[in-house]
mmCIF file of N, CA and C in Angstrom:
data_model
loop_
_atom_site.group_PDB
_atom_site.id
_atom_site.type_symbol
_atom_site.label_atom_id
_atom_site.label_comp_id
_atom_site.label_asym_id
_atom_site.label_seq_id
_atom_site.Cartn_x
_atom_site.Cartn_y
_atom_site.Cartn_z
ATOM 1 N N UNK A 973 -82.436 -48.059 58.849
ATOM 2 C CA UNK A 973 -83.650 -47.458 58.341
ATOM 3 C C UNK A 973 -83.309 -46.607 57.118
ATOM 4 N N UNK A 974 -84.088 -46.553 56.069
ATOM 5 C CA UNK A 974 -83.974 -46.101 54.679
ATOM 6 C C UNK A 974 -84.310 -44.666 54.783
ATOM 7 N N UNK A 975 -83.249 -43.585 54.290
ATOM 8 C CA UNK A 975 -83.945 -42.117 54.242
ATOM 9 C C UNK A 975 -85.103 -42.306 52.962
ATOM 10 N N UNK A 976 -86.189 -41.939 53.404
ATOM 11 C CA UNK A 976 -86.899 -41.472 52.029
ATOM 12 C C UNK A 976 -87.191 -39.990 51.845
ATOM 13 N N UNK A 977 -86.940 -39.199 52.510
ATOM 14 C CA UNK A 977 -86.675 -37.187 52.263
ATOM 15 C C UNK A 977 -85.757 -37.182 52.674
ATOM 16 N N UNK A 978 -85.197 -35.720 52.189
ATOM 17 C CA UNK A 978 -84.220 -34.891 52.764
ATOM 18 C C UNK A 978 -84.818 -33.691 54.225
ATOM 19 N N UNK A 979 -84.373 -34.089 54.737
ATOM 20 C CA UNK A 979 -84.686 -33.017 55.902
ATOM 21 C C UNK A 979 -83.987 -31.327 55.837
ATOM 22 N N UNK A 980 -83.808 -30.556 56.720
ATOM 23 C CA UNK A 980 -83.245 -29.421 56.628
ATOM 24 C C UNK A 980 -81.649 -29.592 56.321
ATOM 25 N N UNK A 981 -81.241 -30.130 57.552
ATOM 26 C CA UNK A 981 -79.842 -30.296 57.291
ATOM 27 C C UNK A 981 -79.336 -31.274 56.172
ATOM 28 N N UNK A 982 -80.037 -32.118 55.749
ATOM 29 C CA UNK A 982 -79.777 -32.081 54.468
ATOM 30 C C UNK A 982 -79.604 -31.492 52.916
ATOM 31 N N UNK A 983 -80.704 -30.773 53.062
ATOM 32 C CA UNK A 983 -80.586 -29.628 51.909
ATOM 33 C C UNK A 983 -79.462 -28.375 52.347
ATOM 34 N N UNK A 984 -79.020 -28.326 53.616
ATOM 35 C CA UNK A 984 -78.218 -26.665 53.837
ATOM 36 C C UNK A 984 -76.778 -28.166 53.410
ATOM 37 N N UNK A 985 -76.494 -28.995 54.013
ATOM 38 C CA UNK A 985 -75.566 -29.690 53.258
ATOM 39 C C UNK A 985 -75.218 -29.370 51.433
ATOM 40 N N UNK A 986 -76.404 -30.317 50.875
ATOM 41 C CA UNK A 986 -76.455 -30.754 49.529
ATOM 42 C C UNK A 986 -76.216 -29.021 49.188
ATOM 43 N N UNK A 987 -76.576 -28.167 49.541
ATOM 44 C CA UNK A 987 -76.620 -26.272 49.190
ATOM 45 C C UNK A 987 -74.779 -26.140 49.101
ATOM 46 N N UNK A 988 -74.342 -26.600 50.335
ATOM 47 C CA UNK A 988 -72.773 -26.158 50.090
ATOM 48 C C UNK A 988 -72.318 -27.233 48.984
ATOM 49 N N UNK A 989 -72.933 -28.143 48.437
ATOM 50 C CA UNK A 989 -72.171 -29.140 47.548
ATOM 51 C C UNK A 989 -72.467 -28.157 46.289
ATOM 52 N N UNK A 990 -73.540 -27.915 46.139
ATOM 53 C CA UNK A 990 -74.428 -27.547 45.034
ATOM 54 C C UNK A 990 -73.078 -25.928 44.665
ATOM 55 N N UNK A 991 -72.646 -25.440 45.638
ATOM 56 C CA UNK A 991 -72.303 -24.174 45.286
ATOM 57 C C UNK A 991 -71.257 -24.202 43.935
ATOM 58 N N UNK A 992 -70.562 -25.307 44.231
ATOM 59 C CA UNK A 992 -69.478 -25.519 43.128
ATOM 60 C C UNK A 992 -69.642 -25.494 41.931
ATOM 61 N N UNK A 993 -71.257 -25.198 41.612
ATOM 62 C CA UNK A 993 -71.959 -25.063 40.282
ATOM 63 C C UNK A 993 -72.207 -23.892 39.474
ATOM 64 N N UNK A 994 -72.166 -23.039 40.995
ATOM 65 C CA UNK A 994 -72.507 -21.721 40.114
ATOM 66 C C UNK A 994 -71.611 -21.132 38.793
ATOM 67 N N UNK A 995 -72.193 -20.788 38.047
ATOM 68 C CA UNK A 995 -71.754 -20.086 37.071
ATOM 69 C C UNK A 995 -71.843 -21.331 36.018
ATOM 70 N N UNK A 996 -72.141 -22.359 35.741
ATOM 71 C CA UNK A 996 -72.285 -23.329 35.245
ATOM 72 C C UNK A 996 -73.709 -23.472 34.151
ATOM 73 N N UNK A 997 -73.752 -23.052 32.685
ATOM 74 C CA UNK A 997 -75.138 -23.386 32.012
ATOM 75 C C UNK A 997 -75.716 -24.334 31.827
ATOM 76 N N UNK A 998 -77.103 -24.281 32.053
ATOM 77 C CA UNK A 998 -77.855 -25.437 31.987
ATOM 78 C C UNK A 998 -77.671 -25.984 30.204
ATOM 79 N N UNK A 999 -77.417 -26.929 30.271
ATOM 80 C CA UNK A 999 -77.675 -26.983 28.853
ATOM 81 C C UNK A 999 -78.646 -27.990 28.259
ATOM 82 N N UNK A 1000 -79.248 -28.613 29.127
ATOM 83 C CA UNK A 1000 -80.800 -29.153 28.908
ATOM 84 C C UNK A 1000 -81.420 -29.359 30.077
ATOM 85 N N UNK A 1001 -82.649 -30.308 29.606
ATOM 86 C CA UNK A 1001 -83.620 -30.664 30.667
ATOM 87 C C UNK A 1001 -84.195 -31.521 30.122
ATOM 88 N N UNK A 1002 -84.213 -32.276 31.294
ATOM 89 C CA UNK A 1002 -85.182 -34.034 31.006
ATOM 90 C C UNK A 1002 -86.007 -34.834 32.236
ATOM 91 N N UNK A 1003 -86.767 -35.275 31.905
ATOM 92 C CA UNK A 1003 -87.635 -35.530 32.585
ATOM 93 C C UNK A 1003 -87.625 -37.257 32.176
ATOM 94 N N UNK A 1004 -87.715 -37.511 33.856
ATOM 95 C CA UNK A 1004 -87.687 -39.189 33.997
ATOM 96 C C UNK A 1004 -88.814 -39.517 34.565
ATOM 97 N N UNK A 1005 -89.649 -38.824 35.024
ATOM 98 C CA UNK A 1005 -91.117 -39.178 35.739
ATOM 99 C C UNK A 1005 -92.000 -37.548 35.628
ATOM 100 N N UNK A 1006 -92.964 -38.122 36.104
ATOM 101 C CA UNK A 1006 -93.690 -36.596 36.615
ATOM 102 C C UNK A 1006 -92.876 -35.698 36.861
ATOM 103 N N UNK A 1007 -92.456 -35.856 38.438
ATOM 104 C CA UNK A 1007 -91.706 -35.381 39.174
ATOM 105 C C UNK A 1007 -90.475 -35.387 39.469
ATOM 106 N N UNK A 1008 -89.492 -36.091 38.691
ATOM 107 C CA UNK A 1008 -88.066 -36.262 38.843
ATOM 108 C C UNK A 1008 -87.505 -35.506 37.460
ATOM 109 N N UNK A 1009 -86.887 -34.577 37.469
ATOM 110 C CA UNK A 1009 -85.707 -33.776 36.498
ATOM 111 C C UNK A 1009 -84.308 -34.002 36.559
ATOM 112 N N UNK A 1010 -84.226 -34.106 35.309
ATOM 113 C CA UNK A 1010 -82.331 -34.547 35.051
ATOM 114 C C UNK A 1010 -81.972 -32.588 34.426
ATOM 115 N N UNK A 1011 -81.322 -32.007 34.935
ATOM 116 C CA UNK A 1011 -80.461 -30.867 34.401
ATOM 117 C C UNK A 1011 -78.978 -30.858 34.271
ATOM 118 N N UNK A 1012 -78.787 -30.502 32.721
ATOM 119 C CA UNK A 1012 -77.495 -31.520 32.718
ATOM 120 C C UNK A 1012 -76.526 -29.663 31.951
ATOM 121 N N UNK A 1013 -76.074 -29.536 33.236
ATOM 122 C CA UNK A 1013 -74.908 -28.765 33.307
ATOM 123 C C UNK A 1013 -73.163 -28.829 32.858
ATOM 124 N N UNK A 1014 -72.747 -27.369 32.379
ATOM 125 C CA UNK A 1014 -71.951 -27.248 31.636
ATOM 126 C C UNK A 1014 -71.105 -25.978 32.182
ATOM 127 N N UNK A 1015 -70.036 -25.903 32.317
ATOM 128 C CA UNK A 1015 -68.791 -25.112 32.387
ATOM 129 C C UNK A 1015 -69.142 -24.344 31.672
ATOM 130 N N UNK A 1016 -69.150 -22.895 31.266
ATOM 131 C CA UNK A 1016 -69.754 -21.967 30.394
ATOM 132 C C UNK A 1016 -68.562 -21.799 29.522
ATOM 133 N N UNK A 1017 -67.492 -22.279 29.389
ATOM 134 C CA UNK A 1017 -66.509 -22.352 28.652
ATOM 135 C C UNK A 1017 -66.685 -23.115 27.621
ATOM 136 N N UNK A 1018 -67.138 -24.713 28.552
ATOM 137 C CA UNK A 1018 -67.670 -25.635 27.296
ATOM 138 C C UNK A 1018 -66.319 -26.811 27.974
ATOM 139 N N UNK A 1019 -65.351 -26.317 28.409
ATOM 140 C CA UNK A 1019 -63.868 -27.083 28.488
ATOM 141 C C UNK A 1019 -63.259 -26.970 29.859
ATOM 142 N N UNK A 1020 -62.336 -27.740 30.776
ATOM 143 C CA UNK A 1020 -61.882 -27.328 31.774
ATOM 144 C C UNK A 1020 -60.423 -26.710 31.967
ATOM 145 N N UNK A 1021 -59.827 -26.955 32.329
ATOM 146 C CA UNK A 1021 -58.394 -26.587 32.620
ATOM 147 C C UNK A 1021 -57.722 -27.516 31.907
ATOM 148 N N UNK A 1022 -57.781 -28.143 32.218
ATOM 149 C CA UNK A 1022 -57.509 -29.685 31.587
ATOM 150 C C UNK A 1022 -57.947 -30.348 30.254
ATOM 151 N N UNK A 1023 -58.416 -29.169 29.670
ATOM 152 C CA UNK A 1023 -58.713 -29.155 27.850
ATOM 153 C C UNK A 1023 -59.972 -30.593 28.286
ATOM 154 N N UNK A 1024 -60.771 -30.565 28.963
ATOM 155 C CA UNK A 1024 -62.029 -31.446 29.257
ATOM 156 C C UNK A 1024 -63.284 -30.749 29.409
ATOM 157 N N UNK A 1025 -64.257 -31.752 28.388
ATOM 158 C CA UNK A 1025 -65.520 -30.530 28.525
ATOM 159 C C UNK A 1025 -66.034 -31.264 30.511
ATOM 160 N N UNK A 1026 -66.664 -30.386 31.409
ATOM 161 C CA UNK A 1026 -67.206 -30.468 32.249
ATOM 162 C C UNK A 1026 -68.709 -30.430 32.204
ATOM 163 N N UNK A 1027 -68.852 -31.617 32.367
ATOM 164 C CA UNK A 1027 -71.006 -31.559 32.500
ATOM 165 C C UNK A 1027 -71.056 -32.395 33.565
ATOM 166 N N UNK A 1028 -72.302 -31.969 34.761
ATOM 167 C CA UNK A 1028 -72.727 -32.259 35.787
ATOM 168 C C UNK A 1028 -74.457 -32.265 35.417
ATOM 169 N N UNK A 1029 -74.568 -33.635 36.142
ATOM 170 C CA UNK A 1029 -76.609 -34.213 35.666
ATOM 171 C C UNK A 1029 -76.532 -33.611 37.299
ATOM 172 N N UNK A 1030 -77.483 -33.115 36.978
ATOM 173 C CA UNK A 1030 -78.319 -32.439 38.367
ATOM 174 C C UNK A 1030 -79.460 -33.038 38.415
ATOM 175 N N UNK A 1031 -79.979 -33.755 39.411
ATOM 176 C CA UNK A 1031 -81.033 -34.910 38.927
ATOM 177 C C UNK A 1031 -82.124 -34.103 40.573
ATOM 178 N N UNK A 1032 -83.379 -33.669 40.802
ATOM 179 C CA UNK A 1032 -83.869 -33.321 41.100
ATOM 180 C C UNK A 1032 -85.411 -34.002 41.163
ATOM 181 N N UNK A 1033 -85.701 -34.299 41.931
ATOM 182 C CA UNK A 1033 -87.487 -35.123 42.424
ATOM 183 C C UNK A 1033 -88.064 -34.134 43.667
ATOM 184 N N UNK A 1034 -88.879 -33.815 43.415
ATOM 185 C CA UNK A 1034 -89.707 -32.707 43.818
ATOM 186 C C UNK A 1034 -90.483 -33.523 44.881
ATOM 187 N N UNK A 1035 -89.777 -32.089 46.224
ATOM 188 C CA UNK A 1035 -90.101 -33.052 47.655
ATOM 189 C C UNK A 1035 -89.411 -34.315 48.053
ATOM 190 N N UNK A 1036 -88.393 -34.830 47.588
ATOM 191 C CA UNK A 1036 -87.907 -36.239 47.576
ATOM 192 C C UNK A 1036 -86.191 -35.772 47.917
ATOM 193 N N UNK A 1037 -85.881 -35.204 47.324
ATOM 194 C CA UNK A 1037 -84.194 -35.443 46.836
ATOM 195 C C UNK A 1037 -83.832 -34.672 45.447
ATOM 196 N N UNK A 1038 -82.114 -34.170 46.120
ATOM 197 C CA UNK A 1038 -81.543 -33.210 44.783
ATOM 198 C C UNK A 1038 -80.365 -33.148 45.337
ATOM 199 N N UNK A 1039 -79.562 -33.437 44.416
ATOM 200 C CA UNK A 1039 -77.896 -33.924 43.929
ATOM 201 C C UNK A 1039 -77.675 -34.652 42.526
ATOM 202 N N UNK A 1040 -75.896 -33.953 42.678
ATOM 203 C CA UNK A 1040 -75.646 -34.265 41.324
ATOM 204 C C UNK A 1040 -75.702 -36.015 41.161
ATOM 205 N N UNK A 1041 -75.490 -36.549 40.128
ATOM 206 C CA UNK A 1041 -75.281 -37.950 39.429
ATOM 207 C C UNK A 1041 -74.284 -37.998 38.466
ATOM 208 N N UNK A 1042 -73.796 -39.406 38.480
ATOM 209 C CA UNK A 1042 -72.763 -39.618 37.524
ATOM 210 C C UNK A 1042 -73.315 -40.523 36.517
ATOM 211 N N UNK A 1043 -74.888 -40.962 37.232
ATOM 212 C CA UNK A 1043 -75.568 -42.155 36.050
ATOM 213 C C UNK A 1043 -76.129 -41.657 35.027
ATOM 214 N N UNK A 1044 -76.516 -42.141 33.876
ATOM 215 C CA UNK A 1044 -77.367 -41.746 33.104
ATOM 216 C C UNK A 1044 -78.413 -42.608 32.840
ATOM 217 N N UNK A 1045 -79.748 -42.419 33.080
ATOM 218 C CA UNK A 1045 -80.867 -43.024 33.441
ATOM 219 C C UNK A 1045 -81.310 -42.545 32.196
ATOM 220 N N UNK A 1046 -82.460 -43.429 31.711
ATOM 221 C CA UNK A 1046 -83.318 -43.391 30.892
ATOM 222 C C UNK A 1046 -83.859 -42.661 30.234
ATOM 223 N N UNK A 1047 -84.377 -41.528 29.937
ATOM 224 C CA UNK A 1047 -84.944 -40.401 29.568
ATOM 225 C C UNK A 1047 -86.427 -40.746 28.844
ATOM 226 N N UNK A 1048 -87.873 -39.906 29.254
ATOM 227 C CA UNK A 1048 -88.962 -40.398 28.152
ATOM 228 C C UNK A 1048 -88.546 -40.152 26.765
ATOM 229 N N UNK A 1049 -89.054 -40.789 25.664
ATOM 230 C CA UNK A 1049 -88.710 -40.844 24.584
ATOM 231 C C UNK A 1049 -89.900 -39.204 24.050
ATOM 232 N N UNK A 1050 -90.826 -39.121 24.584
ATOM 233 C CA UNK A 1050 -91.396 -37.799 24.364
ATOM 234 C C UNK A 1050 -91.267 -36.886 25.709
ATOM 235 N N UNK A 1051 -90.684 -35.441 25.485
ATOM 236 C CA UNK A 1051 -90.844 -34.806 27.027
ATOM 237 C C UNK A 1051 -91.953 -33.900 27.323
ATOM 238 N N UNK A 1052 -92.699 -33.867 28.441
ATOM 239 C CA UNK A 1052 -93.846 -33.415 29.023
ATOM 240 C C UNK A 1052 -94.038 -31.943 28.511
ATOM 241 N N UNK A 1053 -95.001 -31.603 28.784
ATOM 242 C CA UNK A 1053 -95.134 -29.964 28.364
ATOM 243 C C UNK A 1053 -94.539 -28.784 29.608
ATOM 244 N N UNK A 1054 -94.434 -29.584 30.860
ATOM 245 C CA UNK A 1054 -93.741 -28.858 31.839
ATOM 246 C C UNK A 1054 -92.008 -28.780 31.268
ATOM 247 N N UNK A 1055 -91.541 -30.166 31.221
ATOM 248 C CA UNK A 1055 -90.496 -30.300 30.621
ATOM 249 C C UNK A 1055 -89.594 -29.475 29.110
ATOM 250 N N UNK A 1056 -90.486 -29.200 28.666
ATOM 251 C CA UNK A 1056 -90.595 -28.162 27.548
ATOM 252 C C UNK A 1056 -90.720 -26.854 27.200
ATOM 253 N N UNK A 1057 -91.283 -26.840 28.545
ATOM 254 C CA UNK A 1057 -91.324 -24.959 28.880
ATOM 255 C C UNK A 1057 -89.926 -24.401 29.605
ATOM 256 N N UNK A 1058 -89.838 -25.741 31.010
ATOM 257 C CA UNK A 1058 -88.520 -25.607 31.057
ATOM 258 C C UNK A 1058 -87.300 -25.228 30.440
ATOM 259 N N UNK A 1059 -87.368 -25.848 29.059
ATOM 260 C CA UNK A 1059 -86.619 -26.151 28.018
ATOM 261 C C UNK A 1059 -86.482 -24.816 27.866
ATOM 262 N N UNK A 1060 -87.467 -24.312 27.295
ATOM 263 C CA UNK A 1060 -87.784 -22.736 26.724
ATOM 264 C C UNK A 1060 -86.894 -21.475 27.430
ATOM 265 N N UNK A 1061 -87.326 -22.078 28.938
ATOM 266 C CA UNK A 1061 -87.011 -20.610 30.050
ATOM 267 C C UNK A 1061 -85.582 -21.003 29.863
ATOM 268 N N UNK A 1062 -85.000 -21.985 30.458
ATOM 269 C CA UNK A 1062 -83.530 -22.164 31.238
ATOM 270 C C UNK A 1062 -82.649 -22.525 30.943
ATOM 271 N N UNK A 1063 -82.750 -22.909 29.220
ATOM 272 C CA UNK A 1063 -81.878 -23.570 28.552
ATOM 273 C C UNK A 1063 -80.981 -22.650 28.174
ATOM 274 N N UNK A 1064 -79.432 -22.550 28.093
ATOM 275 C CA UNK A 1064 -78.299 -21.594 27.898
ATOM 276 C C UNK A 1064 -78.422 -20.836 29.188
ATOM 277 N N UNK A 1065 -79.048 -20.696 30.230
ATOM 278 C CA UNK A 1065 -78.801 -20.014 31.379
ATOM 279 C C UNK A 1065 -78.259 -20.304 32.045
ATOM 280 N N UNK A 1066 -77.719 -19.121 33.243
ATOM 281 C CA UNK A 1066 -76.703 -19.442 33.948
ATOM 282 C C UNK A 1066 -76.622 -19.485 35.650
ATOM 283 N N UNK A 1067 -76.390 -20.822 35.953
ATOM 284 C CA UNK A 1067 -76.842 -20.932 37.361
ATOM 285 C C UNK A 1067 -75.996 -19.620 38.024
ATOM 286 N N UNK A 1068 -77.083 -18.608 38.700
ATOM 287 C CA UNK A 1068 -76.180 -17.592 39.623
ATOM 288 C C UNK A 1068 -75.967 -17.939 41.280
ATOM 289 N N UNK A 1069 -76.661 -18.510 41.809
ATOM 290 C CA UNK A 1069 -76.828 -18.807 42.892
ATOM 291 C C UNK A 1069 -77.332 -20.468 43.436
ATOM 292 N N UNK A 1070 -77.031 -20.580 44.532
ATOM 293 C CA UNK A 1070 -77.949 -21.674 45.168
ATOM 294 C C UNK A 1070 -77.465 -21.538 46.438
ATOM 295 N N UNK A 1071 -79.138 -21.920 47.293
ATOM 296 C CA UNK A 1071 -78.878 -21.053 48.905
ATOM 297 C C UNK A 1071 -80.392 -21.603 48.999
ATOM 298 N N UNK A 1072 -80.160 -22.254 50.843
ATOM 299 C CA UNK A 1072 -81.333 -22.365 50.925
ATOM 300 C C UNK A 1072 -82.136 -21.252 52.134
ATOM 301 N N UNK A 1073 -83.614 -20.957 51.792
ATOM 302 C CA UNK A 1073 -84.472 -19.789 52.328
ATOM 303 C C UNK A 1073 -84.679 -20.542 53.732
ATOM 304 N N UNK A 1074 -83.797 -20.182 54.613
ATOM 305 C CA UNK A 1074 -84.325 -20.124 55.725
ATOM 306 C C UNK A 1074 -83.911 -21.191 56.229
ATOM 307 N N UNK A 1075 -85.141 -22.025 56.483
ATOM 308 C CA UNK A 1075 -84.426 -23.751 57.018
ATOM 309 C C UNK A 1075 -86.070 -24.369 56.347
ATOM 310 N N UNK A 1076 -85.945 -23.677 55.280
ATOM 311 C CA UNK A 1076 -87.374 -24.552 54.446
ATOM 312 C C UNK A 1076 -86.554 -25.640 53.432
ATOM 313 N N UNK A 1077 -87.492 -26.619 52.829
ATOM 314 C CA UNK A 1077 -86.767 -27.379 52.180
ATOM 315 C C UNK A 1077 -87.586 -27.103 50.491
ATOM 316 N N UNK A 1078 -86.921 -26.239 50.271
ATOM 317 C CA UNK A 1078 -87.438 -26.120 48.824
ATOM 318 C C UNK A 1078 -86.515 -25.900 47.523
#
């Protein structure tokens, strides 16, 4: 049988994967549907240990599913006005946290 959501213990999972991010800047945002976001993260250095830049797509569908990706999918050729405000707020910011409230899935 096919998962189509994430349940609780899925998100307190995907939360301990997700932690390895913190401190990591967003350095864009893209939008593949309505509801599905690509956030494509960066080492705030820019470089790793290993003289390698580090970027992680954080690919996110609202109510559906959220984890990183190694694909790079399509992008609209114009981005939404949600997508754009996004842009505005979160772009150069810096993930401080990720934790999930309770045993909600949000």
């Amino acid at each position: 049988m096919v998962k189509v959501r994430m349940n609780t213990a899925d998100v307190a999972a995907e939360v301990k994967c997700l932690r390895r991010l913190i401190g990591m800047r967003c350095s864009n945002v893209y939008d593949l549907s309505p509801k599905t976001y690509v956030f494509k993260l960066m080492n705030s250095s820019g470089v790793t240990e290993s003289g390698e830049s580090e970027k992680v797509l954080l690919l996110m569908e609202s109510g559906v599913r959220l984890h990183t990706t190694a694909y790079v999918r399509d992008k609209s050729n114009t981005p939404s006005g949600f997508t754009l405000k996004l842009r505005k707020h979160i772009r150069t910011r810096r993930l401080e946290d990720v934790r999930q409230l309770g045993y909600d899935r949000v």
